[in-house]
Amino acid sequence: CKVIVACSQLRLRDCKDMDILLHCSNSQPIIESSSQIRFGPFDGSYLQLKDQLKSAQMSAFNTIWTNIHDFTSSSETHWTFIDEKVDAKFVLGKELLELSEELKESDVNVIPRAWGEKNLKPSTERSIVLVGGSDESAQQVVAYALLKQLSEVRLVRSREKEVEFKGEAIDKVIEEEIKLLRGSKNIICLEFAGKSVGKMVTEAIAEEKCQAKGAVVTSASTMEKVKKL
């Protein structure tokens, strides 16, 4: 069985031999009494997808698909990560956009393809981009522009979270580079990995197309700094 799905929560039971390209936005995927399950990131995009995700109260940027939990009481491995070459066309035989004449082409890849820690060496350079601000639409414009600028770099993870800055005391907790985000109600976090990725991220942030009124973008060198928000 081959499936492409965007959902808040995924639970599989008594399933076997499946390829799943998944966007799971609100909780970790769960499998039980299942085997030969192969997971990969959601692939494909169309114009209506943004509104569909919004109606379902799902963030396109908050994807937790790599954090898979197996409830099966066994020492065997019942699931694996799918080969990175596998895409929607491989799974369905055609692109998502081709499934219906009602689907319209999008100018962005609505759900970013994040690959998690698979095959990454501990020594691999990392860089984290944080997009905040007062305007949610402007945030998304900037985030998609950055993803396009950095499309040749591996996206490790994508998150969106609500934050609350409680008074001046926050300045003593967060790093200097993150203080620009004060006043943001939510933050989009994109973690990239690869050779010279820090330099590439800095250059991408400086691009005019990656700036927008109502959005603030900065970077952090480690996830530990982000966790302080």
mmCIF file of C-alpha atoms in Angstrom:
data_model
loop_
_atom_site.group_PDB
_atom_site.id
_atom_site.type_symbol
_atom_site.label_atom_id
_atom_site.label_comp_id
_atom_site.label_asym_id
_atom_site.label_seq_id
_atom_site.Cartn_x
_atom_site.Cartn_y
_atom_site.Cartn_z
ATOM 1 C CA CYS A 1 0.000 0.000 0.000
ATOM 2 C CA LYS A 2 1.278 3.496 -0.845
ATOM 3 C CA VAL A 3 -0.048 6.586 0.926
ATOM 4 C CA ILE A 4 0.551 10.345 0.960
ATOM 5 C CA VAL A 5 -1.152 12.043 3.886
ATOM 6 C CA ALA A 6 -1.148 15.303 5.869
ATOM 7 C CA CYS A 7 -2.729 14.885 9.299
ATOM 8 C CA SER A 8 -2.641 16.101 12.893
ATOM 9 C CA GLN A 9 -2.057 12.590 14.205
ATOM 10 C CA LEU A 10 -1.240 9.236 12.608
ATOM 11 C CA ARG A 11 -1.943 5.853 14.212
ATOM 12 C CA LEU A 12 -1.392 2.571 12.375
ATOM 13 C CA ARG A 13 -2.441 -0.863 13.637
ATOM 14 C CA ASP A 14 -2.189 -4.270 11.941
ATOM 15 C CA CYS A 15 -0.641 -2.793 8.800
ATOM 16 C CA LYS A 16 2.059 -4.354 6.627
ATOM 17 C CA ASP A 17 4.270 -3.343 3.703
ATOM 18 C CA MET A 18 3.420 0.347 3.318
ATOM 19 C CA ASP A 19 5.166 3.375 1.829
ATOM 20 C CA ILE A 20 3.952 6.541 3.587
ATOM 21 C CA LEU A 21 4.905 10.112 2.703
ATOM 22 C CA LEU A 22 3.749 11.929 5.800
ATOM 23 C CA HIS A 23 3.125 15.378 7.247
ATOM 24 C CA CYS A 24 2.170 14.943 10.910
ATOM 25 C CA SER A 25 1.724 18.352 12.515
ATOM 26 C CA ASN A 26 0.531 17.951 16.105
ATOM 27 C CA SER A 27 1.910 14.694 17.528
ATOM 28 C CA GLN A 28 4.384 11.929 16.778
ATOM 29 C CA PRO A 29 3.272 9.112 14.418
ATOM 30 C CA ILE A 30 2.392 5.856 16.197
ATOM 31 C CA ILE A 31 2.428 2.296 14.877
ATOM 32 C CA GLU A 32 1.342 -0.929 16.596
ATOM 33 C CA SER A 33 1.277 -4.573 15.506
ATOM 34 C CA SER A 34 2.583 -3.452 12.120
ATOM 35 C CA SER A 35 5.647 -4.289 10.023
ATOM 36 C CA GLN A 36 7.563 -3.273 6.895
ATOM 37 C CA ILE A 37 6.389 0.336 7.220
ATOM 38 C CA ARG A 38 8.523 2.854 5.339
ATOM 39 C CA PHE A 39 8.192 6.554 6.198
ATOM 40 C CA GLY A 40 9.246 9.669 4.298
ATOM 41 C CA PRO A 41 8.284 13.370 4.252
ATOM 42 C CA PHE A 42 5.110 14.570 2.533
ATOM 43 C CA ASP A 43 5.734 15.435 -1.113
ATOM 44 C CA GLY A 44 3.721 17.494 -3.538
ATOM 45 C CA SER A 45 1.979 20.847 -3.525
ATOM 46 C CA TYR A 46 -1.039 22.651 -4.912
ATOM 47 C CA LEU A 47 -2.617 26.055 -4.328
ATOM 48 C CA GLN A 48 -5.561 24.901 -2.202
ATOM 49 C CA LEU A 49 -3.334 23.034 0.264
ATOM 50 C CA LYS A 50 -2.628 26.162 2.367
ATOM 51 C CA ASP A 51 -6.327 26.782 3.013
ATOM 52 C CA GLN A 52 -6.977 23.088 3.666
ATOM 53 C CA LEU A 53 -4.268 23.006 6.331
ATOM 54 C CA LYS A 54 -5.590 26.213 7.900
ATOM 55 C CA SER A 55 -9.152 24.797 8.027
ATOM 56 C CA ALA A 56 -7.792 21.689 9.753
ATOM 57 C CA GLN A 57 -5.806 23.863 12.218
ATOM 58 C CA MET A 58 -2.548 22.369 11.000
ATOM 59 C CA SER A 59 0.703 24.223 10.401
ATOM 60 C CA ALA A 60 2.553 23.519 7.171
ATOM 61 C CA PHE A 61 5.812 24.211 8.995
ATOM 62 C CA ASN A 62 5.281 22.039 12.072
ATOM 63 C CA THR A 63 6.159 18.561 10.902
ATOM 64 C CA ILE A 64 6.973 15.787 13.380
ATOM 65 C CA TRP A 65 6.934 12.821 11.013
ATOM 66 C CA THR A 66 10.428 11.546 11.916
ATOM 67 C CA ASN A 67 9.586 11.059 15.607
ATOM 68 C CA ILE A 68 7.937 7.648 15.169
ATOM 69 C CA HIS A 69 6.829 5.598 18.191
ATOM 70 C CA ASP A 70 6.279 1.832 17.940
ATOM 71 C CA PHE A 71 3.972 0.391 20.601
ATOM 72 C CA THR A 72 4.671 -3.189 19.513
ATOM 73 C CA SER A 73 6.322 -5.180 22.317
ATOM 74 C CA SER A 74 9.152 -6.711 20.329
ATOM 75 C CA SER A 75 12.863 -6.159 19.811
ATOM 76 C CA GLU A 76 12.406 -6.261 16.028
ATOM 77 C CA THR A 77 12.434 -3.129 13.891
ATOM 78 C CA HIS A 78 9.066 -2.699 12.233
ATOM 79 C CA TRP A 79 9.655 0.520 10.326
ATOM 80 C CA THR A 80 12.394 2.333 8.407
ATOM 81 C CA PHE A 81 12.953 5.688 6.737
ATOM 82 C CA ILE A 82 12.245 5.665 3.038
ATOM 83 C CA ASP A 83 14.930 6.314 0.429
ATOM 84 C CA GLU A 84 15.353 10.059 -0.133
ATOM 85 C CA LYS A 85 14.732 9.638 -3.868
ATOM 86 C CA VAL A 86 11.148 8.493 -3.242
ATOM 87 C CA ASP A 87 8.627 11.204 -4.098
ATOM 88 C CA ALA A 88 4.921 11.538 -4.871
ATOM 89 C CA LYS A 89 5.378 10.394 -8.449
ATOM 90 C CA PHE A 90 7.067 7.190 -7.270
ATOM 91 C CA VAL A 91 4.322 6.512 -4.721
ATOM 92 C CA LEU A 92 1.245 7.433 -6.768
ATOM 93 C CA GLY A 93 2.529 7.257 -10.319
ATOM 94 C CA LYS A 94 1.855 10.975 -10.808
ATOM 95 C CA GLU A 95 2.333 14.308 -9.041
ATOM 96 C CA LEU A 96 -0.307 15.419 -6.506
ATOM 97 C CA LEU A 97 -1.216 18.303 -8.780
ATOM 98 C CA GLU A 98 -2.156 15.817 -11.513
ATOM 99 C CA LEU A 99 -4.720 13.942 -9.376
ATOM 100 C CA SER A 100 -7.553 16.367 -10.129
ATOM 101 C CA GLU A 101 -8.271 19.115 -12.650
ATOM 102 C CA GLU A 102 -9.586 21.214 -9.741
ATOM 103 C CA LEU A 103 -6.130 21.450 -8.167
ATOM 104 C CA LYS A 104 -4.217 24.620 -9.052
ATOM 105 C CA GLU A 105 -0.455 25.040 -9.189
ATOM 106 C CA SER A 106 1.239 26.687 -6.206
ATOM 107 C CA ASP A 107 4.264 28.965 -6.498
ATOM 108 C CA VAL A 108 5.766 27.431 -3.333
ATOM 109 C CA ASN A 109 6.226 23.941 -1.917
ATOM 110 C CA VAL A 110 3.561 24.393 0.787
ATOM 111 C CA ILE A 111 4.840 21.674 3.157
ATOM 112 C CA PRO A 112 8.662 21.752 3.400
ATOM 113 C CA ARG A 113 10.386 18.367 3.012
ATOM 114 C CA ALA A 114 12.406 17.916 6.216
ATOM 115 C CA TRP A 115 14.494 14.746 6.555
ATOM 116 C CA GLY A 116 15.399 14.615 10.234
ATOM 117 C CA GLU A 117 18.673 13.182 11.483
ATOM 118 C CA LYS A 118 18.864 10.297 9.003
ATOM 119 C CA ASN A 119 22.478 9.681 7.819
ATOM 120 C CA LEU A 120 23.708 12.934 9.401
ATOM 121 C CA LYS A 121 27.095 12.842 11.084
ATOM 122 C CA PRO A 122 27.398 14.524 14.508
ATOM 123 C CA SER A 123 30.116 16.758 13.070
ATOM 124 C CA THR A 124 27.867 18.125 10.301
ATOM 125 C CA GLU A 125 27.564 21.920 10.463
ATOM 126 C CA ARG A 126 24.111 23.176 11.456
ATOM 127 C CA SER A 127 22.319 26.488 11.230
ATOM 128 C CA ILE A 128 18.861 27.407 12.479
ATOM 129 C CA VAL A 129 16.715 30.130 10.936
ATOM 130 C CA LEU A 130 14.030 31.772 13.060
ATOM 131 C CA VAL A 131 11.224 33.773 11.463
ATOM 132 C CA GLY A 132 8.989 35.850 13.750
ATOM 133 C CA GLY A 133 7.140 39.134 13.562
ATOM 134 C CA SER A 134 3.702 40.676 13.902
ATOM 135 C CA ASP A 135 2.286 39.568 10.545
ATOM 136 C CA GLU A 136 1.680 35.826 10.024
ATOM 137 C CA SER A 137 1.361 36.163 6.241
ATOM 138 C CA ALA A 138 4.649 38.071 6.045
ATOM 139 C CA GLN A 139 6.310 35.376 8.175
ATOM 140 C CA GLN A 140 5.237 32.693 5.733
ATOM 141 C CA VAL A 141 6.379 34.712 2.714
ATOM 142 C CA VAL A 142 9.843 35.073 4.270
ATOM 143 C CA ALA A 143 10.016 31.410 5.342
ATOM 144 C CA TYR A 144 9.140 30.170 1.842
ATOM 145 C CA ALA A 145 11.638 32.599 0.277
ATOM 146 C CA LEU A 146 14.381 31.265 2.565
ATOM 147 C CA LEU A 147 13.491 27.668 1.746
ATOM 148 C CA LYS A 148 13.732 28.486 -1.952
ATOM 149 C CA GLN A 149 17.093 30.225 -1.493
ATOM 150 C CA LEU A 150 18.403 27.251 0.490
ATOM 151 C CA SER A 151 16.799 24.490 -1.596
ATOM 152 C CA GLU A 152 20.170 22.816 -2.229
ATOM 153 C CA VAL A 153 20.814 22.470 1.523
ATOM 154 C CA ARG A 154 19.392 19.644 3.617
ATOM 155 C CA LEU A 155 16.407 20.710 5.725
ATOM 156 C CA VAL A 156 16.694 18.724 8.962
ATOM 157 C CA ARG A 157 13.524 19.869 10.681
ATOM 158 C CA SER A 158 10.760 22.422 10.444
ATOM 159 C CA ARG A 159 8.764 23.666 13.425
ATOM 160 C CA GLU A 160 6.251 26.382 14.221
ATOM 161 C CA LYS A 161 5.492 27.233 17.829
ATOM 162 C CA GLU A 162 3.658 29.832 19.839
ATOM 163 C CA VAL A 163 5.905 31.815 22.163
ATOM 164 C CA GLU A 164 5.340 34.173 25.048
ATOM 165 C CA PHE A 165 7.904 36.787 25.993
ATOM 166 C CA LYS A 166 7.249 37.666 29.619
ATOM 167 C CA GLY A 167 8.579 41.144 30.280
ATOM 168 C CA GLU A 168 12.159 42.320 30.412
ATOM 169 C CA ALA A 169 13.295 39.199 32.277
ATOM 170 C CA ILE A 170 13.368 37.323 28.958
ATOM 171 C CA ASP A 171 16.482 39.303 27.966
ATOM 172 C CA LYS A 172 18.439 37.500 30.670
ATOM 173 C CA VAL A 173 17.407 34.096 29.337
ATOM 174 C CA ILE A 174 17.610 34.192 25.560
ATOM 175 C CA GLU A 175 20.686 34.728 23.433
ATOM 176 C CA GLU A 176 21.483 38.132 21.927
ATOM 177 C CA GLU A 177 20.817 36.913 18.389
ATOM 178 C CA ILE A 178 17.263 35.878 19.283
ATOM 179 C CA LYS A 179 16.215 39.119 20.986
ATOM 180 C CA LEU A 180 15.084 40.451 17.601
ATOM 181 C CA LEU A 181 12.074 38.165 17.923
ATOM 182 C CA ARG A 182 10.592 40.015 20.894
ATOM 183 C CA GLY A 183 6.932 40.721 20.263
ATOM 184 C CA SER A 184 6.372 37.687 18.019
ATOM 185 C CA LYS A 185 3.340 35.547 18.813
ATOM 186 C CA ASN A 186 4.671 32.559 16.971
ATOM 187 C CA ILE A 187 7.977 31.566 15.406
ATOM 188 C CA ILE A 188 8.828 29.429 12.391
ATOM 189 C CA CYS A 189 12.024 27.467 12.966
ATOM 190 C CA LEU A 190 13.982 25.893 10.099
ATOM 191 C CA GLU A 191 17.102 23.824 10.796
ATOM 192 C CA PHE A 192 19.561 23.242 7.959
ATOM 193 C CA ALA A 193 22.675 21.070 7.804
ATOM 194 C CA GLY A 194 25.625 20.806 5.428
ATOM 195 C CA LYS A 195 29.024 22.139 4.494
ATOM 196 C CA SER A 196 29.328 25.930 4.938
ATOM 197 C CA VAL A 197 25.623 26.080 5.815
ATOM 198 C CA GLY A 198 26.124 28.928 8.310
ATOM 199 C CA LYS A 199 27.557 31.175 5.606
ATOM 200 C CA MET A 200 24.789 30.189 3.179
ATOM 201 C CA VAL A 201 22.083 30.952 5.734
ATOM 202 C CA THR A 202 23.612 34.346 6.518
ATOM 203 C CA GLU A 203 23.698 35.218 2.813
ATOM 204 C CA ALA A 204 20.113 34.033 2.298
ATOM 205 C CA ILE A 205 18.819 36.131 5.200
ATOM 206 C CA ALA A 206 20.511 39.192 3.685
ATOM 207 C CA GLU A 207 18.669 38.737 0.367
ATOM 208 C CA GLU A 208 15.971 41.364 -0.220
ATOM 209 C CA LYS A 209 13.482 38.692 -1.277
ATOM 210 C CA CYS A 210 13.880 37.122 2.191
ATOM 211 C CA GLN A 211 12.741 40.311 3.925
ATOM 212 C CA ALA A 212 9.178 41.534 4.397
ATOM 213 C CA LYS A 213 7.419 44.220 6.428
ATOM 214 C CA GLY A 214 5.896 42.639 9.530
ATOM 215 C CA ALA A 215 8.403 39.781 9.638
ATOM 216 C CA VAL A 216 11.690 39.433 11.499
ATOM 217 C CA VAL A 217 14.324 36.853 10.595
ATOM 218 C CA THR A 218 17.455 35.855 12.478
ATOM 219 C CA SER A 219 19.576 32.751 13.029
ATOM 220 C CA ALA A 220 20.926 30.648 15.873
ATOM 221 C CA SER A 221 23.807 28.202 15.863
ATOM 222 C CA THR A 222 22.279 25.545 18.123
ATOM 223 C CA MET A 223 18.848 24.183 18.951
ATOM 224 C CA GLU A 224 19.583 24.690 22.660
ATOM 225 C CA LYS A 225 19.288 28.438 22.133
ATOM 226 C CA VAL A 226 15.920 27.992 20.457
ATOM 227 C CA LYS A 227 14.599 25.847 23.309
ATOM 228 C CA LYS A 228 14.987 28.842 25.624
ATOM 229 C CA LEU A 229 12.175 30.659 23.843
#
